[in-house]
């Protein structure tokens, strides 16, 4: 229960990879380089002191979002549980620092970022059921020809991001929108 929680500011040093763990959970991993900068009074400028490297692991939804959002060299802020591991390789002892990330984001003090919300796919809201005796013309979408009931079978659904009138998002990034004949939200 006594986990060491840390917040590390640095740059992404390796391209995040994406895998599935043995239990079926998604996991992403990348290396984070955090360089200490100090003010050099003699030269009157900032200079790099040393760099610490961390292996950052993200799980489940965070893993997928990291792979879709983060690339090499980008400044990020990582918050998570620190784990120091003592290993032996080729007769030498090594210490490695790993962070099980809880949160990862771009460092906005060094640039801008465009945020896109990702939500799990949810069922679309159901349109109210019409009375059984309603005329077929009344059920046709706006602008349809008289006698046309519903959308033609060869009519493809609107593409994600089209945002046409009556389109309702399926709830996931990249998912197709479906025309339901409702007014825009």
PDB file of C-alpha atoms in Angstrom:
ATOM      1  CA  UNK A   1       0.000   0.000   0.000  1.00  0.00           C
ATOM      2  CA  UNK A   2       2.925   2.375   0.513  1.00  0.00           C
ATOM      3  CA  UNK A   3       3.548   3.151  -3.153  1.00  0.00           C
ATOM      4  CA  UNK A   4       5.962   5.893  -4.172  1.00  0.00           C
ATOM      5  CA  UNK A   5       4.012   8.299  -6.392  1.00  0.00           C
ATOM      6  CA  UNK A   6       6.091  10.579  -8.623  1.00  0.00           C
ATOM      7  CA  UNK A   7       5.579  13.243 -11.249  1.00  0.00           C
ATOM      8  CA  UNK A   8       8.336  13.407 -13.854  1.00  0.00           C
ATOM      9  CA  UNK A   9       8.708  16.048 -16.570  1.00  0.00           C
ATOM     10  CA  UNK A  10      10.813  15.054 -19.558  1.00  0.00           C
ATOM     11  CA  UNK A  11      10.962  14.125 -23.234  1.00  0.00           C
ATOM     12  CA  UNK A  12       9.831  10.900 -24.896  1.00  0.00           C
ATOM     13  CA  UNK A  13      13.058   9.063 -25.809  1.00  0.00           C
ATOM     14  CA  UNK A  14      11.630   6.037 -27.679  1.00  0.00           C
ATOM     15  CA  UNK A  15       8.540   5.476 -29.792  1.00  0.00           C
ATOM     16  CA  UNK A  16       5.754   4.076 -27.572  1.00  0.00           C
ATOM     17  CA  UNK A  17       4.991   0.451 -28.396  1.00  0.00           C
ATOM     18  CA  UNK A  18       1.661  -1.313 -27.896  1.00  0.00           C
ATOM     19  CA  UNK A  19       1.148  -4.920 -26.839  1.00  0.00           C
ATOM     20  CA  UNK A  20      -1.336  -7.133 -25.094  1.00  0.00           C
ATOM     21  CA  UNK A  21      -0.270  -8.594 -21.759  1.00  0.00           C
ATOM     22  CA  UNK A  22      -0.820 -12.265 -20.961  1.00  0.00           C
ATOM     23  CA  UNK A  23      -4.013 -11.357 -19.089  1.00  0.00           C
ATOM     24  CA  UNK A  24      -5.414  -9.624 -22.207  1.00  0.00           C
ATOM     25  CA  UNK A  25      -4.878  -6.048 -20.986  1.00  0.00           C
ATOM     26  CA  UNK A  26      -3.376  -3.515 -23.373  1.00  0.00           C
ATOM     27  CA  UNK A  27       0.033  -2.180 -22.335  1.00  0.00           C
ATOM     28  CA  UNK A  28       2.205   0.555 -23.822  1.00  0.00           C
ATOM     29  CA  UNK A  29       5.858   1.204 -22.991  1.00  0.00           C
ATOM     30  CA  UNK A  30       8.325   3.985 -23.762  1.00  0.00           C
ATOM     31  CA  UNK A  31      11.492   5.535 -22.327  1.00  0.00           C
ATOM     32  CA  UNK A  32      11.361   8.983 -20.765  1.00  0.00           C
ATOM     33  CA  UNK A  33      14.433  11.233 -20.533  1.00  0.00           C
ATOM     34  CA  UNK A  34      14.384  13.826 -17.741  1.00  0.00           C
ATOM     35  CA  UNK A  35      17.303  16.276 -17.906  1.00  0.00           C
ATOM     36  CA  UNK A  36      18.201  18.472 -14.961  1.00  0.00           C
ATOM     37  CA  UNK A  37      18.983  22.054 -15.976  1.00  0.00           C
ATOM     38  CA  UNK A  38      20.966  24.414 -13.797  1.00  0.00           C
ATOM     39  CA  UNK A  39      21.751  28.116 -13.986  1.00  0.00           C
ATOM     40  CA  UNK A  40      25.470  28.636 -14.613  1.00  0.00           C
ATOM     41  CA  UNK A  41      26.335  31.944 -12.910  1.00  0.00           C
ATOM     42  CA  UNK A  42      29.771  32.162 -14.518  1.00  0.00           C
ATOM     43  CA  UNK A  43      28.444  31.921 -18.092  1.00  0.00           C
ATOM     44  CA  UNK A  44      25.052  33.425 -17.186  1.00  0.00           C
ATOM     45  CA  UNK A  45      23.039  30.776 -19.019  1.00  0.00           C
ATOM     46  CA  UNK A  46      21.191  27.537 -18.418  1.00  0.00           C
ATOM     47  CA  UNK A  47      23.157  24.319 -18.886  1.00  0.00           C
ATOM     48  CA  UNK A  48      22.247  20.632 -18.759  1.00  0.00           C
ATOM     49  CA  UNK A  49      23.493  18.791 -15.673  1.00  0.00           C
ATOM     50  CA  UNK A  50      22.565  15.100 -16.101  1.00  0.00           C
ATOM     51  CA  UNK A  51      19.792  12.985 -17.588  1.00  0.00           C
ATOM     52  CA  UNK A  52      17.756  10.283 -15.836  1.00  0.00           C
ATOM     53  CA  UNK A  53      15.946   7.668 -17.908  1.00  0.00           C
ATOM     54  CA  UNK A  54      12.706   5.965 -16.874  1.00  0.00           C
ATOM     55  CA  UNK A  55      10.731   3.160 -18.484  1.00  0.00           C
ATOM     56  CA  UNK A  56       7.094   4.250 -18.487  1.00  0.00           C
ATOM     57  CA  UNK A  57       4.308   1.678 -18.697  1.00  0.00           C
ATOM     58  CA  UNK A  58       0.687   2.572 -19.366  1.00  0.00           C
ATOM     59  CA  UNK A  59      -2.206   0.132 -19.151  1.00  0.00           C
ATOM     60  CA  UNK A  60      -5.636  -0.321 -20.767  1.00  0.00           C
ATOM     61  CA  UNK A  61      -7.195   2.858 -22.243  1.00  0.00           C
ATOM     62  CA  UNK A  62      -4.197   4.993 -21.281  1.00  0.00           C
ATOM     63  CA  UNK A  63      -1.985   2.639 -23.331  1.00  0.00           C
ATOM     64  CA  UNK A  64      -4.049   3.112 -26.488  1.00  0.00           C
ATOM     65  CA  UNK A  65      -4.227   6.880 -26.005  1.00  0.00           C
ATOM     66  CA  UNK A  66      -0.452   7.150 -25.487  1.00  0.00           C
ATOM     67  CA  UNK A  67       0.294   5.284 -28.717  1.00  0.00           C
ATOM     68  CA  UNK A  68      -2.162   7.506 -30.617  1.00  0.00           C
ATOM     69  CA  UNK A  69      -0.917  10.786 -29.081  1.00  0.00           C
ATOM     70  CA  UNK A  70       2.779  10.678 -28.175  1.00  0.00           C
ATOM     71  CA  UNK A  71       5.892  10.485 -30.369  1.00  0.00           C
ATOM     72  CA  UNK A  72       9.661  10.714 -29.884  1.00  0.00           C
ATOM     73  CA  UNK A  73      10.975  14.063 -28.647  1.00  0.00           C
ATOM     74  CA  UNK A  74       7.686  15.428 -27.333  1.00  0.00           C
ATOM     75  CA  UNK A  75       7.706  17.019 -23.863  1.00  0.00           C
ATOM     76  CA  UNK A  76       5.420  15.147 -21.465  1.00  0.00           C
ATOM     77  CA  UNK A  77       4.463  15.028 -17.807  1.00  0.00           C
ATOM     78  CA  UNK A  78       4.102  11.533 -16.347  1.00  0.00           C
ATOM     79  CA  UNK A  79       2.504  10.764 -13.007  1.00  0.00           C
ATOM     80  CA  UNK A  80       2.565   7.279 -11.569  1.00  0.00           C
ATOM     81  CA  UNK A  81       4.046   4.696  -9.214  1.00  0.00           C
ATOM     82  CA  UNK A  82       7.856   4.506  -9.122  1.00  0.00           C
ATOM     83  CA  UNK A  83       9.477   1.080  -8.990  1.00  0.00           C
ATOM     84  CA  UNK A  84      13.259   0.625  -8.732  1.00  0.00           C
ATOM     85  CA  UNK A  85      14.466  -2.774  -9.891  1.00  0.00           C
ATOM     86  CA  UNK A  86      17.817  -4.376  -9.127  1.00  0.00           C
ATOM     87  CA  UNK A  87      18.947  -6.643 -11.987  1.00  0.00           C
ATOM     88  CA  UNK A  88      22.051  -8.544 -12.953  1.00  0.00           C
ATOM     89  CA  UNK A  89      23.188  -8.778 -16.585  1.00  0.00           C
ATOM     90  CA  UNK A  90      26.466 -10.196 -17.829  1.00  0.00           C
ATOM     91  CA  UNK A  91      27.812 -10.312 -14.286  1.00  0.00           C
ATOM     92  CA  UNK A  92      27.040  -6.630 -13.658  1.00  0.00           C
ATOM     93  CA  UNK A  93      24.374  -5.222 -11.382  1.00  0.00           C
ATOM     94  CA  UNK A  94      21.968  -2.692 -12.849  1.00  0.00           C
ATOM     95  CA  UNK A  95      19.350  -0.468 -11.303  1.00  0.00           C
ATOM     96  CA  UNK A  96      16.395   0.486 -13.454  1.00  0.00           C
ATOM     97  CA  UNK A  97      13.591   2.919 -12.701  1.00  0.00           C
ATOM     98  CA  UNK A  98      10.113   2.148 -13.976  1.00  0.00           C
ATOM     99  CA  UNK A  99       6.932   4.190 -13.678  1.00  0.00           C
ATOM    100  CA  UNK A 100       3.499   2.574 -13.840  1.00  0.00           C
ATOM    101  CA  UNK A 101       1.688   5.590 -15.250  1.00  0.00           C
ATOM    102  CA  UNK A 102      -1.608   6.815 -13.891  1.00  0.00           C
ATOM    103  CA  UNK A 103      -1.648   9.934 -16.066  1.00  0.00           C
ATOM    104  CA  UNK A 104       0.385  11.174 -19.053  1.00  0.00           C
ATOM    105  CA  UNK A 105       0.035  14.509 -20.818  1.00  0.00           C
ATOM    106  CA  UNK A 106       1.891  16.966 -22.995  1.00  0.00           C
ATOM    107  CA  UNK A 107       3.899  19.647 -21.174  1.00  0.00           C
ATOM    108  CA  UNK A 108       2.082  22.807 -22.284  1.00  0.00           C
ATOM    109  CA  UNK A 109       4.842  25.094 -20.971  1.00  0.00           C
ATOM    110  CA  UNK A 110       6.845  24.011 -24.033  1.00  0.00           C
ATOM    111  CA  UNK A 111       4.190  23.904 -26.738  1.00  0.00           C
ATOM    112  CA  UNK A 112       0.535  23.454 -27.626  1.00  0.00           C
ATOM    113  CA  UNK A 113      -1.597  20.364 -27.971  1.00  0.00           C
ATOM    114  CA  UNK A 114      -4.983  19.541 -29.520  1.00  0.00           C
ATOM    115  CA  UNK A 115      -7.174  17.373 -27.293  1.00  0.00           C
ATOM    116  CA  UNK A 116      -9.743  14.911 -28.677  1.00  0.00           C
ATOM    117  CA  UNK A 117     -11.994  13.148 -26.181  1.00  0.00           C
ATOM    118  CA  UNK A 118     -12.239   9.391 -26.617  1.00  0.00           C
ATOM    119  CA  UNK A 119     -15.243   7.702 -25.118  1.00  0.00           C
ATOM    120  CA  UNK A 120     -16.188   4.052 -25.118  1.00  0.00           C
ATOM    121  CA  UNK A 121     -18.688   3.055 -27.775  1.00  0.00           C
ATOM    122  CA  UNK A 122     -22.181   3.300 -26.348  1.00  0.00           C
ATOM    123  CA  UNK A 123     -25.490   2.355 -27.946  1.00  0.00           C
ATOM    124  CA  UNK A 124     -27.098   5.179 -29.869  1.00  0.00           C
ATOM    125  CA  UNK A 125     -30.148   6.816 -28.302  1.00  0.00           C
ATOM    126  CA  UNK A 126     -33.283   5.092 -29.536  1.00  0.00           C
ATOM    127  CA  UNK A 127     -35.689   7.190 -31.588  1.00  0.00           C
ATOM    128  CA  UNK A 128     -39.199   7.204 -30.097  1.00  0.00           C
ATOM    129  CA  UNK A 129     -41.410   4.448 -31.508  1.00  0.00           C
ATOM    130  CA  UNK A 130     -44.015   5.771 -33.909  1.00  0.00           C
ATOM    131  CA  UNK A 131     -47.630   4.681 -33.758  1.00  0.00           C
ATOM    132  CA  UNK A 132     -48.354   1.528 -35.740  1.00  0.00           C
ATOM    133  CA  UNK A 133     -50.941   3.315 -37.893  1.00  0.00           C
ATOM    134  CA  UNK A 134     -48.589   6.173 -38.912  1.00  0.00           C
ATOM    135  CA  UNK A 135     -48.307   6.840 -42.644  1.00  0.00           C
ATOM    136  CA  UNK A 136     -45.094   5.737 -44.342  1.00  0.00           C
ATOM    137  CA  UNK A 137     -44.641   9.277 -45.708  1.00  0.00           C
ATOM    138  CA  UNK A 138     -44.531  10.646 -42.160  1.00  0.00           C
ATOM    139  CA  UNK A 139     -41.662   8.258 -41.289  1.00  0.00           C
ATOM    140  CA  UNK A 140     -39.494   9.233 -44.265  1.00  0.00           C
ATOM    141  CA  UNK A 141     -36.420  11.354 -43.551  1.00  0.00           C
ATOM    142  CA  UNK A 142     -36.618  15.074 -44.324  1.00  0.00           C
ATOM    143  CA  UNK A 143     -36.286  15.789 -48.054  1.00  0.00           C
ATOM    144  CA  UNK A 144     -37.118  12.201 -49.088  1.00  0.00           C
ATOM    145  CA  UNK A 145     -39.345  11.422 -52.019  1.00  0.00           C
ATOM    146  CA  UNK A 146     -43.043  10.776 -51.239  1.00  0.00           C
ATOM    147  CA  UNK A 147     -43.706   7.102 -50.565  1.00  0.00           C
ATOM    148  CA  UNK A 148     -40.090   6.446 -49.502  1.00  0.00           C
ATOM    149  CA  UNK A 149     -39.944   4.649 -46.155  1.00  0.00           C
ATOM    150  CA  UNK A 150     -36.613   5.163 -44.340  1.00  0.00           C
ATOM    151  CA  UNK A 151     -33.224   5.541 -45.990  1.00  0.00           C
ATOM    152  CA  UNK A 152     -32.451   3.734 -49.219  1.00  0.00           C
ATOM    153  CA  UNK A 153     -30.482   0.500 -48.597  1.00  0.00           C
ATOM    154  CA  UNK A 154     -27.649   1.653 -50.874  1.00  0.00           C
ATOM    155  CA  UNK A 155     -27.279   4.951 -48.954  1.00  0.00           C
ATOM    156  CA  UNK A 156     -24.063   4.747 -46.885  1.00  0.00           C
ATOM    157  CA  UNK A 157     -24.031   6.257 -43.380  1.00  0.00           C
ATOM    158  CA  UNK A 158     -22.318   9.604 -42.968  1.00  0.00           C
ATOM    159  CA  UNK A 159     -18.569   9.479 -42.382  1.00  0.00           C
ATOM    160  CA  UNK A 160     -17.201  10.380 -38.931  1.00  0.00           C
ATOM    161  CA  UNK A 161     -16.692  14.084 -38.626  1.00  0.00           C
ATOM    162  CA  UNK A 162     -19.164  14.935 -41.392  1.00  0.00           C
ATOM    163  CA  UNK A 163     -21.510  16.410 -38.804  1.00  0.00           C
ATOM    164  CA  UNK A 164     -24.452  16.650 -41.188  1.00  0.00           C
ATOM    165  CA  UNK A 165     -27.906  17.570 -39.939  1.00  0.00           C
ATOM    166  CA  UNK A 166     -29.434  14.697 -38.048  1.00  0.00           C
ATOM    167  CA  UNK A 167     -26.167  12.855 -37.517  1.00  0.00           C
ATOM    168  CA  UNK A 168     -25.544  11.367 -34.101  1.00  0.00           C
ATOM    169  CA  UNK A 169     -22.060  10.238 -33.146  1.00  0.00           C
ATOM    170  CA  UNK A 170     -21.589   6.560 -32.329  1.00  0.00           C
ATOM    171  CA  UNK A 171     -19.423   7.648 -29.389  1.00  0.00           C
ATOM    172  CA  UNK A 172     -15.939   6.560 -30.412  1.00  0.00           C
ATOM    173  CA  UNK A 173     -13.187   8.308 -32.328  1.00  0.00           C
ATOM    174  CA  UNK A 174     -13.196   7.141 -35.927  1.00  0.00           C
ATOM    175  CA  UNK A 175     -16.637   5.509 -35.658  1.00  0.00           C
ATOM    176  CA  UNK A 176     -19.149   6.207 -38.411  1.00  0.00           C
ATOM    177  CA  UNK A 177     -22.036   8.553 -37.705  1.00  0.00           C
ATOM    178  CA  UNK A 178     -25.545   7.320 -38.334  1.00  0.00           C
ATOM    179  CA  UNK A 179     -28.357   9.454 -39.756  1.00  0.00           C
ATOM    180  CA  UNK A 180     -31.454   9.070 -37.569  1.00  0.00           C
ATOM    181  CA  UNK A 181     -33.613  11.944 -38.800  1.00  0.00           C
ATOM    182  CA  UNK A 182     -33.334  13.897 -35.529  1.00  0.00           C
ATOM    183  CA  UNK A 183     -32.444  17.531 -35.166  1.00  0.00           C
ATOM    184  CA  UNK A 184     -28.742  18.331 -34.584  1.00  0.00           C
ATOM    185  CA  UNK A 185     -27.601  18.372 -30.993  1.00  0.00           C
TER     186      UNK A 185
END
